[in-house]
Amino acid sequence: MIKVTANFFSYIKFETGLDSLEVSVEDEATISDLIDTLESKYGEKLMRFIKNRDKNKYISIFIIDNKRCEPSQALSSGDVVMVMPTVAGG
């Protein structure tokens, strides 16, 4: 098992009350695995800001070491994953 940290920003943080979570995931885990772990603990309260259930697509972006990452990105022990909502405007 490795430990990673998920940091939440913007309306994800404000709507859920979650700021930062340290999470244990399996060795060789990906961002997608991290999100599945968070889903099992926090359910729809958190997932409605991260994943579109109807289309099974992510609606947030993930950043590690100032680089945008795909959900398939492998995680390393000590990684800090920033979970940010996409921005919309008009």
PDB file of C-alpha atoms in Angstrom:
ATOM      1  CA  MET A   1       0.000   0.000   0.000  1.00  0.00           C
ATOM      2  CA  ILE A   2       1.095   3.551  -0.681  1.00  0.00           C
ATOM      3  CA  LYS A   3      -0.207   6.814   0.745  1.00  0.00           C
ATOM      4  CA  VAL A   4      -1.182   9.731  -1.446  1.00  0.00           C
ATOM      5  CA  THR A   5      -2.943  12.995  -0.715  1.00  0.00           C
ATOM      6  CA  ALA A   6      -5.956  14.335  -2.586  1.00  0.00           C
ATOM      7  CA  ASN A   7      -6.441  18.104  -2.399  1.00  0.00           C
ATOM      8  CA  PHE A   8      -9.766  19.607  -3.450  1.00  0.00           C
ATOM      9  CA  PHE A   9     -10.342  23.083  -4.835  1.00  0.00           C
ATOM     10  CA  SER A  10     -13.063  25.578  -5.722  1.00  0.00           C
ATOM     11  CA  TYR A  11     -16.661  24.455  -5.441  1.00  0.00           C
ATOM     12  CA  ILE A  12     -15.644  20.828  -4.764  1.00  0.00           C
ATOM     13  CA  LYS A  13     -14.060  22.013  -1.526  1.00  0.00           C
ATOM     14  CA  PHE A  14     -16.894  24.386  -0.650  1.00  0.00           C
ATOM     15  CA  GLU A  15     -19.764  22.020  -1.416  1.00  0.00           C
ATOM     16  CA  THR A  16     -18.302  18.920   0.260  1.00  0.00           C
ATOM     17  CA  GLY A  17     -16.364  20.508   3.131  1.00  0.00           C
ATOM     18  CA  LEU A  18     -13.366  18.401   2.092  1.00  0.00           C
ATOM     19  CA  ASP A  19     -10.022  20.155   1.817  1.00  0.00           C
ATOM     20  CA  SER A  20      -7.352  17.473   1.833  1.00  0.00           C
ATOM     21  CA  LEU A  21      -7.450  13.713   2.379  1.00  0.00           C
ATOM     22  CA  GLU A  22      -4.622  11.250   2.883  1.00  0.00           C
ATOM     23  CA  VAL A  23      -5.592   7.976   1.231  1.00  0.00           C
ATOM     24  CA  SER A  24      -4.007   4.541   1.130  1.00  0.00           C
ATOM     25  CA  VAL A  25      -4.151   2.818  -2.248  1.00  0.00           C
ATOM     26  CA  GLU A  26      -2.613  -0.341  -3.639  1.00  0.00           C
ATOM     27  CA  ASP A  27       0.893  -0.308  -5.076  1.00  0.00           C
ATOM     28  CA  GLU A  28       0.705   0.391  -8.825  1.00  0.00           C
ATOM     29  CA  ALA A  29      -2.526   2.372  -8.305  1.00  0.00           C
ATOM     30  CA  THR A  30      -3.617   5.054 -10.767  1.00  0.00           C
ATOM     31  CA  ILE A  31      -5.571   8.275 -10.314  1.00  0.00           C
ATOM     32  CA  SER A  32      -8.642   6.321 -11.407  1.00  0.00           C
ATOM     33  CA  ASP A  33      -8.026   3.833  -8.575  1.00  0.00           C
ATOM     34  CA  LEU A  34      -7.709   6.743  -6.139  1.00  0.00           C
ATOM     35  CA  ILE A  35     -11.051   8.120  -7.325  1.00  0.00           C
ATOM     36  CA  ASP A  36     -12.660   4.682  -6.901  1.00  0.00           C
ATOM     37  CA  THR A  37     -11.328   4.557  -3.330  1.00  0.00           C
ATOM     38  CA  LEU A  38     -12.738   8.012  -2.624  1.00  0.00           C
ATOM     39  CA  GLU A  39     -16.057   6.999  -4.158  1.00  0.00           C
ATOM     40  CA  SER A  40     -16.355   3.994  -1.860  1.00  0.00           C
ATOM     41  CA  LYS A  41     -15.902   6.251   1.172  1.00  0.00           C
ATOM     42  CA  TYR A  42     -17.674   9.486   0.177  1.00  0.00           C
ATOM     43  CA  GLY A  43     -20.120   8.371  -2.506  1.00  0.00           C
ATOM     44  CA  GLU A  44     -22.250  10.806  -4.440  1.00  0.00           C
ATOM     45  CA  LYS A  45     -21.435  13.684  -2.072  1.00  0.00           C
ATOM     46  CA  LEU A  46     -18.015  13.895  -3.724  1.00  0.00           C
ATOM     47  CA  MET A  47     -18.411  12.023  -7.010  1.00  0.00           C
ATOM     48  CA  ARG A  48     -20.990  14.388  -8.475  1.00  0.00           C
ATOM     49  CA  PHE A  49     -18.157  16.910  -8.842  1.00  0.00           C
ATOM     50  CA  ILE A  50     -15.604  14.464 -10.254  1.00  0.00           C
ATOM     51  CA  LYS A  51     -17.383  12.027 -12.559  1.00  0.00           C
ATOM     52  CA  ASN A  52     -20.377  12.260 -14.896  1.00  0.00           C
ATOM     53  CA  ARG A  53     -22.306   9.096 -14.077  1.00  0.00           C
ATOM     54  CA  ASP A  54     -24.391   9.104 -17.253  1.00  0.00           C
ATOM     55  CA  LYS A  55     -21.384   9.174 -19.555  1.00  0.00           C
ATOM     56  CA  ASN A  56     -18.862   7.579 -17.158  1.00  0.00           C
ATOM     57  CA  LYS A  57     -16.408  10.415 -17.868  1.00  0.00           C
ATOM     58  CA  TYR A  58     -14.374  12.542 -15.521  1.00  0.00           C
ATOM     59  CA  ILE A  59     -15.522  16.145 -15.201  1.00  0.00           C
ATOM     60  CA  SER A  60     -12.597  17.305 -13.045  1.00  0.00           C
ATOM     61  CA  ILE A  61      -8.942  17.642 -13.902  1.00  0.00           C
ATOM     62  CA  PHE A  62      -6.072  16.079 -11.993  1.00  0.00           C
ATOM     63  CA  ILE A  63      -2.689  17.678 -11.394  1.00  0.00           C
ATOM     64  CA  ILE A  64       0.496  16.171  -9.921  1.00  0.00           C
ATOM     65  CA  ASP A  65       3.716  18.196  -9.679  1.00  0.00           C
ATOM     66  CA  ASN A  66       2.146  21.084 -11.617  1.00  0.00           C
ATOM     67  CA  LYS A  67       1.324  18.816 -14.581  1.00  0.00           C
ATOM     68  CA  ARG A  68      -2.129  17.840 -15.756  1.00  0.00           C
ATOM     69  CA  CYS A  69      -2.534  14.072 -15.615  1.00  0.00           C
ATOM     70  CA  GLU A  70      -4.888  11.559 -17.148  1.00  0.00           C
ATOM     71  CA  PRO A  71      -6.847   9.212 -14.855  1.00  0.00           C
ATOM     72  CA  SER A  72      -4.552   6.394 -16.035  1.00  0.00           C
ATOM     73  CA  GLN A  73      -1.516   8.139 -14.480  1.00  0.00           C
ATOM     74  CA  ALA A  74       0.314   5.839 -12.051  1.00  0.00           C
ATOM     75  CA  LEU A  75       0.696   7.106  -8.497  1.00  0.00           C
ATOM     76  CA  SER A  76       3.782   7.036  -6.299  1.00  0.00           C
ATOM     77  CA  SER A  77       3.949   7.099  -2.530  1.00  0.00           C
ATOM     78  CA  GLY A  78       3.707  10.673  -1.293  1.00  0.00           C
ATOM     79  CA  ASP A  79       2.062  12.071  -4.434  1.00  0.00           C
ATOM     80  CA  VAL A  80      -0.259  15.023  -3.965  1.00  0.00           C
ATOM     81  CA  VAL A  81      -3.108  14.915  -6.457  1.00  0.00           C
ATOM     82  CA  MET A  82      -4.927  18.202  -6.965  1.00  0.00           C
ATOM     83  CA  VAL A  83      -8.542  17.598  -7.952  1.00  0.00           C
ATOM     84  CA  MET A  84      -9.926  20.671  -9.681  1.00  0.00           C
ATOM     85  CA  PRO A  85     -13.250  21.255 -11.386  1.00  0.00           C
ATOM     86  CA  THR A  86     -13.196  22.281 -15.000  1.00  0.00           C
ATOM     87  CA  VAL A  87     -13.988  25.919 -15.563  1.00  0.00           C
ATOM     88  CA  ALA A  88     -16.994  27.062 -17.523  1.00  0.00           C
ATOM     89  CA  GLY A  89     -18.042  30.492 -18.458  1.00  0.00           C
ATOM     90  CA  GLY A  90     -20.084  32.367 -20.895  1.00  0.00           C
TER      91      GLY A  90
END
